[in-house]
PDB file of C-alpha atoms in Angstrom:
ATOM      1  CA  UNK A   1      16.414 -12.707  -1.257  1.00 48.00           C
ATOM      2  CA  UNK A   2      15.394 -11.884  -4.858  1.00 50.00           C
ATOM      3  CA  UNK A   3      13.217 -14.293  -6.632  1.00 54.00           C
ATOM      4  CA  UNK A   4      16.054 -15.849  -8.491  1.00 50.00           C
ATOM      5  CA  UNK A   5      17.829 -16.779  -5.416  1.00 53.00           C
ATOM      6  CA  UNK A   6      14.802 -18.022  -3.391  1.00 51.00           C
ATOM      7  CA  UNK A   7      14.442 -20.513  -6.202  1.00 49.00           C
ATOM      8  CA  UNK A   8      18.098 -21.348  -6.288  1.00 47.00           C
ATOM      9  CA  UNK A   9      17.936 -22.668  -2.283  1.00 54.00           C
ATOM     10  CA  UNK A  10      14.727 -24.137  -3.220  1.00 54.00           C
ATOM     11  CA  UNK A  11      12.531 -22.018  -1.114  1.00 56.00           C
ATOM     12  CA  UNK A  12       9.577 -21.551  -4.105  1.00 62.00           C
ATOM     13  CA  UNK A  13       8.205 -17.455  -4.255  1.00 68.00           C
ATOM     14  CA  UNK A  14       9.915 -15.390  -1.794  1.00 68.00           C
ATOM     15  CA  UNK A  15       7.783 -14.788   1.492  1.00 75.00           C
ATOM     16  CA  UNK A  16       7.899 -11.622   3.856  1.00 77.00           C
ATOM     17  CA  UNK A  17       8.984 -14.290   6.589  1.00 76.00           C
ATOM     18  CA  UNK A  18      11.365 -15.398   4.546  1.00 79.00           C
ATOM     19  CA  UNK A  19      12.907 -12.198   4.278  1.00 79.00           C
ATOM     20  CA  UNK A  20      12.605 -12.278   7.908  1.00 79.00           C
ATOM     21  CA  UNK A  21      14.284 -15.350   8.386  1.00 81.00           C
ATOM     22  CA  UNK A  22      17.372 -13.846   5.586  1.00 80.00           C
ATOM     23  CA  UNK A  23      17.583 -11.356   8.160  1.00 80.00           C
ATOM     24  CA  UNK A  24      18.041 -12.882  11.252  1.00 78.00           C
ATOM     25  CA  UNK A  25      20.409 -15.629   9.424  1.00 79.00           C
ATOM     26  CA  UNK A  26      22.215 -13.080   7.971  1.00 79.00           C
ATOM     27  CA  UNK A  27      22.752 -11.146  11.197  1.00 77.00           C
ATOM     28  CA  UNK A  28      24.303 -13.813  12.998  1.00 73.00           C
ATOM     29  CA  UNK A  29      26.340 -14.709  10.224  1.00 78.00           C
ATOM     30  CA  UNK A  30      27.508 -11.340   9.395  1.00 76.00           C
ATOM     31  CA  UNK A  31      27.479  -9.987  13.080  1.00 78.00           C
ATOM     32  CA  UNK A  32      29.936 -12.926  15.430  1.00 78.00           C
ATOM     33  CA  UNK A  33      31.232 -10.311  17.645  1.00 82.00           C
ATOM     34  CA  UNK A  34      27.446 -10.403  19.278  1.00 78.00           C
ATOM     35  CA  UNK A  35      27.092 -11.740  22.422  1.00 83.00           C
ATOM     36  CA  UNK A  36      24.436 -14.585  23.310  1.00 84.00           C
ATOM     37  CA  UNK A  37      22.651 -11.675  25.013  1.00 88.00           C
ATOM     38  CA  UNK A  38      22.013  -9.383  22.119  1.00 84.00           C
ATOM     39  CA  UNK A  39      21.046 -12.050  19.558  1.00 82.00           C
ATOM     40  CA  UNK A  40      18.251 -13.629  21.839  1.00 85.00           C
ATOM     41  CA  UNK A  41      17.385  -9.794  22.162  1.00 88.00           C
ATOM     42  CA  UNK A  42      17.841  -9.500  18.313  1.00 83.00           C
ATOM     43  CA  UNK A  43      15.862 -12.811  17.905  1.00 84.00           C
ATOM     44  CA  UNK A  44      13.031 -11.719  19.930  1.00 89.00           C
ATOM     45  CA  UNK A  45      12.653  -8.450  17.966  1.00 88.00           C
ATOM     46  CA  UNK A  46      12.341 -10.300  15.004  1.00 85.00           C
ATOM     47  CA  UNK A  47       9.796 -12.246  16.442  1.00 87.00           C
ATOM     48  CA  UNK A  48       8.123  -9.405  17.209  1.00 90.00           C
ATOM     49  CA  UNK A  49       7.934  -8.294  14.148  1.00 87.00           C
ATOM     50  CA  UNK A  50       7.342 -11.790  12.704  1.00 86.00           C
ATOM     51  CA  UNK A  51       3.603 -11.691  14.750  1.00 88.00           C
ATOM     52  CA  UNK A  52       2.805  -8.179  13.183  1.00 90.00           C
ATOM     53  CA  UNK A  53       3.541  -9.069   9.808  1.00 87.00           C
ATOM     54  CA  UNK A  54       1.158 -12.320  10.732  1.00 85.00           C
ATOM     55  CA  UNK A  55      -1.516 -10.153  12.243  1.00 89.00           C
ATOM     56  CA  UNK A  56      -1.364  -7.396   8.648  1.00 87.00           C
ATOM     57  CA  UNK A  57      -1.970 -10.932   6.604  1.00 86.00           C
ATOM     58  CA  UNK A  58      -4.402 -11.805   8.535  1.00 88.00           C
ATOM     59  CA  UNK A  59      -6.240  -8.191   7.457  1.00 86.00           C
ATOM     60  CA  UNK A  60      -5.055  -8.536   4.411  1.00 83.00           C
ATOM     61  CA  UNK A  61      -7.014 -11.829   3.620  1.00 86.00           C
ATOM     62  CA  UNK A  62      -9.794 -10.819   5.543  1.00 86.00           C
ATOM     63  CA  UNK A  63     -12.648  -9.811   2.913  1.00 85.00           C
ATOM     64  CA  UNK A  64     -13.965  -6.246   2.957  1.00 81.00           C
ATOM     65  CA  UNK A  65     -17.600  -6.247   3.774  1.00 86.00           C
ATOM     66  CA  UNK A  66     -20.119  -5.752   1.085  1.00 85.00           C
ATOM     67  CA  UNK A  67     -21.890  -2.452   2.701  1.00 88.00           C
ATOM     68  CA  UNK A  68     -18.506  -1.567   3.152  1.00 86.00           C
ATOM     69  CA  UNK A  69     -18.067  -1.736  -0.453  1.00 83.00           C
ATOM     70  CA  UNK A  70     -21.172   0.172  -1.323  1.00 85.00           C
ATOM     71  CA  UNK A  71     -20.633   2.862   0.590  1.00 88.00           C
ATOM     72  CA  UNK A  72     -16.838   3.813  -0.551  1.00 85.00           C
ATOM     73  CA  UNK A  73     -18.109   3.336  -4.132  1.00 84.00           C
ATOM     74  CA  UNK A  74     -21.251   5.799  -3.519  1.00 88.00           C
ATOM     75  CA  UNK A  75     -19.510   8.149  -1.854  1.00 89.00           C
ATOM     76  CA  UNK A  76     -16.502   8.374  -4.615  1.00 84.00           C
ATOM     77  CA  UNK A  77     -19.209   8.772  -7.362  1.00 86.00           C
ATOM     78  CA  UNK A  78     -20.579  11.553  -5.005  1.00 88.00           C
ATOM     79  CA  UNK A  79     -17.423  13.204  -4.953  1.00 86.00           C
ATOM     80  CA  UNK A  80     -16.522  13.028  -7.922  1.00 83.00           C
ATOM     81  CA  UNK A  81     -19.915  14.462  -8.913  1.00 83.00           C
ATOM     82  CA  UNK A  82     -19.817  17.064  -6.896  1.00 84.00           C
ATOM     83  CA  UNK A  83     -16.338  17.637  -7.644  1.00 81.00           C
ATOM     84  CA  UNK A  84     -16.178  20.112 -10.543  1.00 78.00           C
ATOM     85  CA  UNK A  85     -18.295  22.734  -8.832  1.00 78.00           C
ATOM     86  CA  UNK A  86     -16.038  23.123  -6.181  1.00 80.00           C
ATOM     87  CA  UNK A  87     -12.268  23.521  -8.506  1.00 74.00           C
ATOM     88  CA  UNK A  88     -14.408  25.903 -10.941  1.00 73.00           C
ATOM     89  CA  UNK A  89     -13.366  28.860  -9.021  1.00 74.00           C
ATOM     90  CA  UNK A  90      -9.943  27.685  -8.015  1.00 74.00           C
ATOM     91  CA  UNK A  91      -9.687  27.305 -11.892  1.00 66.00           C
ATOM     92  CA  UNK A  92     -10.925  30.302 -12.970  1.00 66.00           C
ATOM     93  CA  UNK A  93      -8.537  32.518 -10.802  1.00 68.00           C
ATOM     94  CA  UNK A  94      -5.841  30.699 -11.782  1.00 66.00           C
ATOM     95  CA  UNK A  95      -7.257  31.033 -15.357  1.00 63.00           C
ATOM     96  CA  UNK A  96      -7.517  35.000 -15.299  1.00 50.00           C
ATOM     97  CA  UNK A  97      -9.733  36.180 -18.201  1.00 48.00           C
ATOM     98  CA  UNK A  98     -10.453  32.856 -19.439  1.00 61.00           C
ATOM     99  CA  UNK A  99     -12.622  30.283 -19.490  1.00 66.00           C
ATOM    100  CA  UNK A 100     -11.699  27.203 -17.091  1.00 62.00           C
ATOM    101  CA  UNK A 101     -14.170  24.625 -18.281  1.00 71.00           C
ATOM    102  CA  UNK A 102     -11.544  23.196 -20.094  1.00 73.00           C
ATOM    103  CA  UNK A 103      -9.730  22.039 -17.324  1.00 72.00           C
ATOM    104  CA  UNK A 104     -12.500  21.543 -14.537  1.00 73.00           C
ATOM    105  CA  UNK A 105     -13.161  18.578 -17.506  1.00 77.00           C
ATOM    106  CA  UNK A 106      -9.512  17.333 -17.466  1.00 82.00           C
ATOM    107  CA  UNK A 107      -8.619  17.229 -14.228  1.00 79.00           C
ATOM    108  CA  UNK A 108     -11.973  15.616 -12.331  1.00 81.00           C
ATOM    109  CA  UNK A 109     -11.825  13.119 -15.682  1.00 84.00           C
ATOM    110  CA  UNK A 110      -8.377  12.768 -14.978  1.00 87.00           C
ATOM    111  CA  UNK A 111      -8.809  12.299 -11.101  1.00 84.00           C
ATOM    112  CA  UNK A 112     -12.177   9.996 -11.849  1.00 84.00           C
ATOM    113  CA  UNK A 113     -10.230   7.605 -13.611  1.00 86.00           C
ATOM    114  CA  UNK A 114      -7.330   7.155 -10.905  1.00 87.00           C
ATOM    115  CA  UNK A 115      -9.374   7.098  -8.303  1.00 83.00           C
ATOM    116  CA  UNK A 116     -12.238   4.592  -9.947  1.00 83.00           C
ATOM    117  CA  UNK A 117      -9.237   2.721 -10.961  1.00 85.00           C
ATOM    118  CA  UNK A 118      -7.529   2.681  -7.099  1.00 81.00           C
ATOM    119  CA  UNK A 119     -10.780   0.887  -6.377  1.00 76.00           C
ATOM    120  CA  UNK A 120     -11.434  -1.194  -8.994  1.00 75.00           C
ATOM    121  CA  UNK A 121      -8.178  -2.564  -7.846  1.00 75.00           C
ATOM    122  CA  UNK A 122      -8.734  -2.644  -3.945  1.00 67.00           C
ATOM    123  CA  UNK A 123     -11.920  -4.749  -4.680  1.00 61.00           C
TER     124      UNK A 123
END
């Protein structure tokens, strides 16, 4: 259900199990010709996958550890220290005559700031 409908039936801000539940309700509804067999089979599947999708929010409100933390951050700094020495020969061949300082500069500036924001956002 979209967020306009979910309000309409009064459900508040759409849920992944209430997609879940849209599913199963609308395979029954949709699907009559399926025997009591296959929708307990089809019910059980979708509990299935109801437990995952309780077990990934369960990670996903789990806070990440503070070394945790401090080690991805050091170790993207590192890398994107380190970085420009190892494209400035890639650059340079590609760059035949020339020189590729230029963009060694725009691309780990360019990469530094998608990746620094990527984590910015993941903290």
């Amino acid at each position: 259900l979209d967020r306009m409908s979910a309000g309409i039936v009064g459900l508040g801000t759409p849920t992944p199990y209430l997609g879940l539940e849209a599913i199963a309700l609308g395979a029954t509804q949709r699907l009559p010709s399926l025997t009591d067999q296959e929708r307990v089979g089809l019910e059980d599947m979708l509990a299935g996958t109801a437990a995952k999708l309780g077990q990934c929010e369960r990670i996903l409100r789990q806070p990440i550890p503070l070394g945790y933390k401090r080690y991805t951050i050091r170790f993207l700094w590192a890398w994107l220290l380190l970085l420009p020495f190892a494209l400035l020969p890639s650059l340079a061949v590609a760059n035949i005559g020339r020189d590729a300082t230029g963009p060694v500069v725009f691309t780990v500036t360019a990469m530094g700031v998608v990746f620094l924001s990527i984590e910015d956002i993941a903290v």
